[in-house]
Coordinates of C-alpha atoms and ligand atoms in Angstrom, one line a residue:
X1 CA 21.9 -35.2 -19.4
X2 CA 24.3 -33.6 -17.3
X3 CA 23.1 -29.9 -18.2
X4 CA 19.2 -30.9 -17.3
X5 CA 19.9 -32.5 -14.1
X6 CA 21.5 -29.9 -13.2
X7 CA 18.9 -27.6 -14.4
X8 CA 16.1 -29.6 -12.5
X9 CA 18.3 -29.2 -9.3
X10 CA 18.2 -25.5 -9.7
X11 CA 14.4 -25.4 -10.3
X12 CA 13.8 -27.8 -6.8
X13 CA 16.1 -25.3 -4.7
X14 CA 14.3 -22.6 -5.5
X15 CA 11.1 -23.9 -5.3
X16 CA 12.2 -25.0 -1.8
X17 CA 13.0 -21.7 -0.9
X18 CA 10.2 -20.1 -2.1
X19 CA 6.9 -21.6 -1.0
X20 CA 3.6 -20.3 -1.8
X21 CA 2.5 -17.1 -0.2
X22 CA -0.5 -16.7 2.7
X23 CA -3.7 -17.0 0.6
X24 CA -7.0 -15.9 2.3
X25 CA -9.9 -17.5 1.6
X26 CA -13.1 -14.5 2.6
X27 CA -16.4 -15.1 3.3
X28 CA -18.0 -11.9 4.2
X29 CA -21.5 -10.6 4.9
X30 CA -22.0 -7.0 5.5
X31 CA -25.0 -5.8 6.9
X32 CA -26.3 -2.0 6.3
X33 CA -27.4 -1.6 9.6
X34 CA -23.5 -1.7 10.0
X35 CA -22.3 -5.1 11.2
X36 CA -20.1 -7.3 9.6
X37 CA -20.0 -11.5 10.0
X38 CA -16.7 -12.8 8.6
X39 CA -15.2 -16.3 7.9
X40 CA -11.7 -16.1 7.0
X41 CA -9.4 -19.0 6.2
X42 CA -5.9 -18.9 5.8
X43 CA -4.0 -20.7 4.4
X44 CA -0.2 -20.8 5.7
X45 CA 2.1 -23.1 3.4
X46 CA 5.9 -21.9 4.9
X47 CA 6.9 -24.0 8.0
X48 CA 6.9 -21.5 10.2
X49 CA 7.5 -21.7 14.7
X50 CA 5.0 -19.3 15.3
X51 CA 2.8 -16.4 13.0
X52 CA 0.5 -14.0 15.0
X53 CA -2.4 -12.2 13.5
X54 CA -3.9 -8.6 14.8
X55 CA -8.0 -8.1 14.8
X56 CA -9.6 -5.3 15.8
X57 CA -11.6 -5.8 19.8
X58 CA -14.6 -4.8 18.2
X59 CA -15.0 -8.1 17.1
X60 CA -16.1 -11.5 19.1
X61 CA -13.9 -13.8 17.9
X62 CA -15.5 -17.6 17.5
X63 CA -14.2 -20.9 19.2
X64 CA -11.7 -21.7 16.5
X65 CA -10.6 -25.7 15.5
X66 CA -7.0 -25.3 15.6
X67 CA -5.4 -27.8 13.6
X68 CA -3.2 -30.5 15.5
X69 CA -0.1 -29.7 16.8
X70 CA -1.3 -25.8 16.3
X71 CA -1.7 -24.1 19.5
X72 CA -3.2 -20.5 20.6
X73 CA -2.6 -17.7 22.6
X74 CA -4.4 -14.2 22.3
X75 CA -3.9 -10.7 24.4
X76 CA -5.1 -7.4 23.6
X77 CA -2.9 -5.1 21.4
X78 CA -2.5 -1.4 21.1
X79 CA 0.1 -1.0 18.1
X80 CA 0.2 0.0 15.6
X81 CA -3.1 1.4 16.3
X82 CA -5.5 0.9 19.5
X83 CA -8.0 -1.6 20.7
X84 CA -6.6 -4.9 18.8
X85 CA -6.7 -8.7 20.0
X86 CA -3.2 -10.2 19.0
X87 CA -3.6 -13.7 18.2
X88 CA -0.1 -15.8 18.4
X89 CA -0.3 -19.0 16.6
X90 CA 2.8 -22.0 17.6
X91 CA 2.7 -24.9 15.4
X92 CA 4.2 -27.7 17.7
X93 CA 5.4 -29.6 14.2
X94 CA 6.5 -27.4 10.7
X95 CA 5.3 -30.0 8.3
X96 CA 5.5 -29.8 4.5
X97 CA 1.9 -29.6 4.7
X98 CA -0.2 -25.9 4.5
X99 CA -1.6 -25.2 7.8
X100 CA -5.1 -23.4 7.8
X101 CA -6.5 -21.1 10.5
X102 CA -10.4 -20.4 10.3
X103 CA -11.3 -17.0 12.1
X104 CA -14.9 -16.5 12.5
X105 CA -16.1 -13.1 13.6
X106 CA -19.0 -10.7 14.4
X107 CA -18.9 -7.1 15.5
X108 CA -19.9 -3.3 14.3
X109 CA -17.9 -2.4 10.9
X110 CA -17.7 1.1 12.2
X111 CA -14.4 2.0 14.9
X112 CA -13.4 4.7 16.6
X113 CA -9.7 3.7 15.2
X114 CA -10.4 4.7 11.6
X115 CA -7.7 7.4 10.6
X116 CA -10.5 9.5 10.6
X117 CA -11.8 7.6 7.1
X118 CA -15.2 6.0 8.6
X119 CA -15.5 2.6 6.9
X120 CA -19.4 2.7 6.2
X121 CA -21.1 6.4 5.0
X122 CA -24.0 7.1 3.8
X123 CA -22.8 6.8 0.3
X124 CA -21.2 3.4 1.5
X125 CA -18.1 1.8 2.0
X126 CA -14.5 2.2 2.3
X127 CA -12.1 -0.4 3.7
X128 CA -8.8 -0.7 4.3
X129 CA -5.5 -2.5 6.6
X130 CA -6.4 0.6 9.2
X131 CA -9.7 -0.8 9.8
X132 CA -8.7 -3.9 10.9
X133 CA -11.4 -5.8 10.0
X134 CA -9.5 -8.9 8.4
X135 CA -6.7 -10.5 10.8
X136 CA -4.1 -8.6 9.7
X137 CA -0.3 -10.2 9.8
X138 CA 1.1 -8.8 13.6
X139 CA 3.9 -7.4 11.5
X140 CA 2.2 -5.2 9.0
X141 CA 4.1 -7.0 6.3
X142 CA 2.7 -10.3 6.0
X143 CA 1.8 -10.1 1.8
X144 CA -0.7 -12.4 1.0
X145 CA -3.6 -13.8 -2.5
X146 CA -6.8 -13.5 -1.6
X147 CA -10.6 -14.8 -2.7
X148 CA -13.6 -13.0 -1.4
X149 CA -16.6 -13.4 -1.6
X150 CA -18.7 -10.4 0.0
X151 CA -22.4 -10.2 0.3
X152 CA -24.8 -8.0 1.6
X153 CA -23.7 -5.2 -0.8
X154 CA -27.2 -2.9 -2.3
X155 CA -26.7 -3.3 -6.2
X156 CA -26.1 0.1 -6.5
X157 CA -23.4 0.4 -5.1
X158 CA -20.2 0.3 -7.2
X159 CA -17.2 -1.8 -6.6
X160 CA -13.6 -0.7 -7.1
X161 CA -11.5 -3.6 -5.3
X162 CA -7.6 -5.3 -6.4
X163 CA -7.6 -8.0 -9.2
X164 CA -10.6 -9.7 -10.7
X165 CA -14.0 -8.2 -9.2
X166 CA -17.1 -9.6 -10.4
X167 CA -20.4 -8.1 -9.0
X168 CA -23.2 -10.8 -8.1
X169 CA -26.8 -9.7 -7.6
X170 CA -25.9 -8.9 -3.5
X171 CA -22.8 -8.7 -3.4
X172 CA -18.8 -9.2 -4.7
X173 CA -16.5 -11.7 -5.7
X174 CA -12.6 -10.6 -5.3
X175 CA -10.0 -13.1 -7.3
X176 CA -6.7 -11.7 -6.3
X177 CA -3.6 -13.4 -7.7
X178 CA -0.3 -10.9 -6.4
X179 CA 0.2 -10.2 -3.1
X180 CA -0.4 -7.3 -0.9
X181 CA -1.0 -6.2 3.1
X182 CA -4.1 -5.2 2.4
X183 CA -7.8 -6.1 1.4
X184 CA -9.0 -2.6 0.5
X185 CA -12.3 -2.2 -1.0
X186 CA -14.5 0.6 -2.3
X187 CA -18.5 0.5 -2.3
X188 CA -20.3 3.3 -3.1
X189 CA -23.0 4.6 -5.0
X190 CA -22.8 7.0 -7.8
X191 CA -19.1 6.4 -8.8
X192 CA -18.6 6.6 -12.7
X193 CA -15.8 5.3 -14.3
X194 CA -12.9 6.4 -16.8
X195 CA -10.0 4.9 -18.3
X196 CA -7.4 5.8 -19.4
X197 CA -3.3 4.5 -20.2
X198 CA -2.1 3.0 -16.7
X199 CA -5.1 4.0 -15.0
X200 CA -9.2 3.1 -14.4
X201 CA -10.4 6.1 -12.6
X202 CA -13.7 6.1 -10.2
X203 CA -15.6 9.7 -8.9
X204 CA -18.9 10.8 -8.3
X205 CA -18.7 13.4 -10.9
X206 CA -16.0 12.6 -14.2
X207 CA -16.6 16.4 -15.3
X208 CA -14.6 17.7 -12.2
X209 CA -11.7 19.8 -13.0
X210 CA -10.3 18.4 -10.2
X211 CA -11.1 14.4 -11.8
X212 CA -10.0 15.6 -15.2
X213 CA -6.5 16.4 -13.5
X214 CA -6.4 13.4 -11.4
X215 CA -6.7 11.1 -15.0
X216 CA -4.4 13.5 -16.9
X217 CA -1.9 13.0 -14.5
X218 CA -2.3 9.8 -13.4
X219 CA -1.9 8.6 -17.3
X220 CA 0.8 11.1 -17.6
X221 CA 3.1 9.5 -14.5
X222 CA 3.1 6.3 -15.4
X223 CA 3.6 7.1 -18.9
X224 CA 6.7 9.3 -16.9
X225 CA 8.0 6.8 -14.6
X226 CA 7.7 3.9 -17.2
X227 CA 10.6 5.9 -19.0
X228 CA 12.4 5.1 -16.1
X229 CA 11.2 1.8 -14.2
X230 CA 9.6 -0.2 -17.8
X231 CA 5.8 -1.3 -18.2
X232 CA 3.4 -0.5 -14.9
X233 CA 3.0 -3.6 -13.9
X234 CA -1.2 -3.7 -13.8
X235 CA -3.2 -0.9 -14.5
X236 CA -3.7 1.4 -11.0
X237 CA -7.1 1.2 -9.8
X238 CA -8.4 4.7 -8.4
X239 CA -11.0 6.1 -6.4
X240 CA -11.8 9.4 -5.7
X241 CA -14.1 9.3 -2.4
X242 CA -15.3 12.3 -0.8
X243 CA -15.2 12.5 3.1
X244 CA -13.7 15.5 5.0
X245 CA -10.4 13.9 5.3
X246 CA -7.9 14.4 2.5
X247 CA -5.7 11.0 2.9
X248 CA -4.8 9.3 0.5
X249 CA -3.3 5.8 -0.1
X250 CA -1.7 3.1 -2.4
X251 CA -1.6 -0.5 -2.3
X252 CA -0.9 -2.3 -5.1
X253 CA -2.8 -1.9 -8.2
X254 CA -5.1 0.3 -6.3
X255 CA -5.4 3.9 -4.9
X256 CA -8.1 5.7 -3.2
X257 CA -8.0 9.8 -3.1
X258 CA -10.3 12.3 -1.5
X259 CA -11.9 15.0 -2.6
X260 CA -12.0 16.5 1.1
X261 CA -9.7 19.5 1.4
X262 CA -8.9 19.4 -2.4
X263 CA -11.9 20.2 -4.2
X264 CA -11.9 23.8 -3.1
X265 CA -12.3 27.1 -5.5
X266 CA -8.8 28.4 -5.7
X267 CA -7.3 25.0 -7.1
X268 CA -4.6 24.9 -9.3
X269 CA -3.5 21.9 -11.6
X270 CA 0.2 21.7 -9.7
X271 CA -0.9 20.3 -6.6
X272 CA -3.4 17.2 -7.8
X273 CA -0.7 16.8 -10.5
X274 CA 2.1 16.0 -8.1
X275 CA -0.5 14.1 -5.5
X276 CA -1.8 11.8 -8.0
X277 CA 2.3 11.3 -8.8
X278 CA 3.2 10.4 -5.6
X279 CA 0.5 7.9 -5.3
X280 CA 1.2 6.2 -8.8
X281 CA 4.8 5.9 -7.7
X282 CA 3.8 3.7 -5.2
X283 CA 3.4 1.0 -8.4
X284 CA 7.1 1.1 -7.6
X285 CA 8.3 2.2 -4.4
X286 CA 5.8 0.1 -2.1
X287 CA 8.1 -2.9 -0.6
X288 CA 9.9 -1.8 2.3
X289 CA 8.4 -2.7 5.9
X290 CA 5.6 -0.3 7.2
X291 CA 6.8 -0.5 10.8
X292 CA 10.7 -0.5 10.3
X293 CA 13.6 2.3 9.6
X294 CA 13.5 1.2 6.1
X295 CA 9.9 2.5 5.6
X296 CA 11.7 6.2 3.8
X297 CA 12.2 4.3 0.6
X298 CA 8.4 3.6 0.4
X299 CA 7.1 7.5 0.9
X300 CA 10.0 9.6 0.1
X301 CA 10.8 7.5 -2.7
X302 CA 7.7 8.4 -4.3
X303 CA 7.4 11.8 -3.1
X304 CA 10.9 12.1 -4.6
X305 CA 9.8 11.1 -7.9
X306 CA 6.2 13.3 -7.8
X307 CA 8.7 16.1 -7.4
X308 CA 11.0 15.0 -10.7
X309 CA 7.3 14.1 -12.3
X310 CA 5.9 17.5 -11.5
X311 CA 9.3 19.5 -12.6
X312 CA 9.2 17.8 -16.1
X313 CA 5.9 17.8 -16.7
X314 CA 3.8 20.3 -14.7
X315 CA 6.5 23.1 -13.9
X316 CA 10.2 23.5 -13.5
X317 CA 9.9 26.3 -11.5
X318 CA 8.4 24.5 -8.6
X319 CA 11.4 22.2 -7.5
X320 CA 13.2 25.5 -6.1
X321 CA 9.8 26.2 -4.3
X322 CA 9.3 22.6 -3.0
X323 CA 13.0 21.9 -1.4
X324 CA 12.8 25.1 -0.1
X325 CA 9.4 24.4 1.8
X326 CA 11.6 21.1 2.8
X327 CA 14.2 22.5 4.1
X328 CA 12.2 24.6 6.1
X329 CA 10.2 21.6 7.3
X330 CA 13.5 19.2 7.6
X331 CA 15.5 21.4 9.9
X332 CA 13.4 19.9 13.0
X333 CA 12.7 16.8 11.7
X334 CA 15.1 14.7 13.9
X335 CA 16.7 11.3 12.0
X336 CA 14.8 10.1 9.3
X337 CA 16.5 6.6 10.8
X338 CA 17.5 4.4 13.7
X339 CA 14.2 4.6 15.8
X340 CA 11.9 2.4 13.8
X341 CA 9.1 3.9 11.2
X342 CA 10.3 7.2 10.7
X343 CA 7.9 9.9 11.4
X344 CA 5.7 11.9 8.7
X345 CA 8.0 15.1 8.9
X346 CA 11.0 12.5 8.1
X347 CA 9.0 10.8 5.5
X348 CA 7.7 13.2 3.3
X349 CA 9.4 16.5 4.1
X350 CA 13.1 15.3 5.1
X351 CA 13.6 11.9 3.2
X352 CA 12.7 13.4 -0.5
X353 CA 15.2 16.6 1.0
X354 CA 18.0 13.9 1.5
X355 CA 16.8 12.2 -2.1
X356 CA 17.3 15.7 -3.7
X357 CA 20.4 16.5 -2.4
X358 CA 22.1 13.7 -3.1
X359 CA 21.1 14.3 -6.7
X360 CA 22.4 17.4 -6.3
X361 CA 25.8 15.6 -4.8
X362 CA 26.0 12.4 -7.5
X363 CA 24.2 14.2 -10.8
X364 CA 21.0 13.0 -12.5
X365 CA 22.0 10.7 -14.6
X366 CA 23.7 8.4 -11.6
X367 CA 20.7 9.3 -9.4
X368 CA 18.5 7.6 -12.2
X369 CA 20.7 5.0 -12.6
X370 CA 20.6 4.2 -8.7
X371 CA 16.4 4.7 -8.5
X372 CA 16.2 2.2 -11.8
X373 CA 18.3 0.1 -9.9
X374 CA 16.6 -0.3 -6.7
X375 CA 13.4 -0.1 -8.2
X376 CA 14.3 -3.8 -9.6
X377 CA 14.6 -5.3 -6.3
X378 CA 11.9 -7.6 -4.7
X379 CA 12.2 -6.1 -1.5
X380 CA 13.4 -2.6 -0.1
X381 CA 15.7 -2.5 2.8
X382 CA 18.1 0.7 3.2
X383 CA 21.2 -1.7 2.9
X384 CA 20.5 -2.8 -0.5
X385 CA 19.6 0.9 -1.4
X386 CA 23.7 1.9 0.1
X387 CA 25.1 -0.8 -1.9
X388 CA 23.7 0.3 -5.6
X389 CA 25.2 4.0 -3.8
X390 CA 27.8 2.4 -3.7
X391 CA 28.3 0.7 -6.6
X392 CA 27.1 3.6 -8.6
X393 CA 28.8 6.5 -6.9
X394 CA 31.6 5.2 -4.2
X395 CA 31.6 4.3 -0.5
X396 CA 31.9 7.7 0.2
X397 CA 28.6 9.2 -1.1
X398 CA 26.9 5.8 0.6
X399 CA 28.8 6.4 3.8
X400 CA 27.6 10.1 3.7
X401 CA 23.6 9.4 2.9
X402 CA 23.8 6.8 5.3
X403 CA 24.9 9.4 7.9
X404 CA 22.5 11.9 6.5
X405 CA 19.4 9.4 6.9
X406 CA 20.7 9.0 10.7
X407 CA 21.3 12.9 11.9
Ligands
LIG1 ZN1 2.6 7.7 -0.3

């Protein structure tokens, strides 16, 4: 009796402690002629003083029925991109019971703000957190489930979205059960599909060199890193789109590539290889703040391991050729920390540096222990990262990266 009581006392602490996630509830209609009407719920379960919520101004916000006690403030917001409403919630009374906040919106699903990635092209749609187009946590880190339903999507367009997708005759339903930032969605027309292990590749054209290398190597990182880190945790979505712009990005479960800038004559396998890497890393190295110092072990984590990834598997001789473009690239970076998200120089050129030296400084087999290690934790920060240092190779190594990370 003693031992269950005790057990059951355990189970309500932590269930205490960890109450259910933001889930948004989606109700979406996109229009071709390129406007979007949106009805988004969500739900809020954590007693929380206050929770603000960033929109992009190109949308005309509806009266909203604020629930009692719940009262609102807006001004407009130009971080960390321009033209944004900021909507701050205060909740008079944290109750035990979820609180809900229905946003209802209309406005043009193109922006000038797009990270030069315009949401709807001819061939059709691609969404993502830089868009705006959903209220977005004022932090950048609010994780949250998610059920969408979209309509107003031509049935030939194809969908590549996170979790359970199931096309309807006009449009999409999204069931998404883990958490992310994000509510990225591809639509296009034309996109076949391949699979392969860790991976359910979308392009326009399968018979691409350039798509044959993205699935080799997808399947061949996360066979890679799952020597390392154990099973991927869900298969990685991934779209190849093709738009001038060559960005890429990774959000959980899901990537999108580009063919822009990538798909030219002269290509060689090396370069896809270690892109595709970096971006199926991110299955691991994704939970440290976007906006914060700490936002190193999310890029130059992965680019870090691309670069062990692509000297195993792709060609030894490149590590040499890669550091010493780094180095090169590092000496003006500035501090990768201490002055909030870290710049791209810092992130991908100077934090994997700092990664590879300190490999250099503590040997492999400690720097894989230390990566395994942190890899395992629910949430990034750079203080847990010092103290597995630590632990693994002495105060003095941790003291020394953690000076590193701030000249
Ligand atoms: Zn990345």
């Amino acid at each position: 009796m003693k031992r269950l009581s005790a057990l059951l006392l355990a189970a309500g602490g932590a269930a205490a402690a960890h109450a259910a996630p933001p889930h948004y509830d989606v109700v979406a209609k996109f229009d071709p002629e390129g406007k979007l009407d949106a009805d988004v719920t969500i739900t809020l379960s954590e007693g929380e003083a206050e929770k603000a919520f960033l929109l992009s101004d190109r949308f005309a916000l509806g009266p909203m029925d604020l629930p009692p006690g719940v009262t609102m403030t807006a001004e407009p917001a130009t971080s960390p991109v321009p033209a944004l409403n900021k909507y701050m919630f205060r909740f008079a009374a944290p109750t035990a019971e979820p609180v809900r906040l229905r946003f209802r919106y209309a406005g043009p699903i193109n922006t000038e703000h797009d990270s030069n990635n315009k949401p709807l092209r001819p061939e059709g749609y691609e969404l993502f957190i830089d868009h705006m187009w959903f209220p977005v946590g004022a932090d950048i880190q609010t994780r949250f489930t998610v059920d969408a339903t979209i309509d107003g999507l031509a049935p030939d367009l194809v969908v590549v979205a996170q979790g359970d997708v199931a096309r309807t005759p006009t449009g999409v339903r999204i069931h998404r059960d883990f958490l992310d930032i994000d509510l990225p969605m591809v639509a296009m027309r034309g996109l076949q599909r391949a699979e392969a292990h860790g991976v359910e590749f979308y392009s326009r054209d399968l018979s691409t060199q350039l798509s044959g290398w993205y699935v080799k190597h997808a399947e061949g990182a996360a066979r890679y890193f799952e020597g390392f880190f154990g099973p991927l945790p869900r298969k990685v979505r991934m779209a190849q789109v093709w738009r001038p712009g060559s960005m890429g990005y990774a959000r959980t479960a899901y990537t999108v590539v580009s063919e822009g800038g990538r798909n030219t004559p002269g290509i060689t396998e090396f370069n896809p290889g270690r892109y595709v890497a970096h971006e199926v890393a991110h299955a691991w190295w994704m939970l440290a703040g976007p906006l914060t110092d700490d936002f190193w072990l999310v890029e130059s984590a992965a680019e870090y391991m691309a670069m062990r990834y692509a000297e195993a598997k792709l060609d030894p001789g490149e590590r040499e050729k890669w550091l010493a473009a780094k180095r090169v690239a590092a000496a003006s970076a500035g501090p990768v920390m201490g002055h909030g998200r870290p710049t791209g120089v810092q992130l991908y050129q100077k934090g994997p540096l700092l990664l590879a030296d300190l490999e250099t400084r503590i040997g492999r087999p400690a720097m894989d222990r230390l990566m395994v290690a942190m890899a395992k934790e629910p949430v990034h920060t750079t203080a847990i990262f010092l103290d597995h240092l630590t632990a693994i190779a002495g105060a003095d190594a941790a003291r020394d990266f953690d000076k590193a990370l701030h000249t």
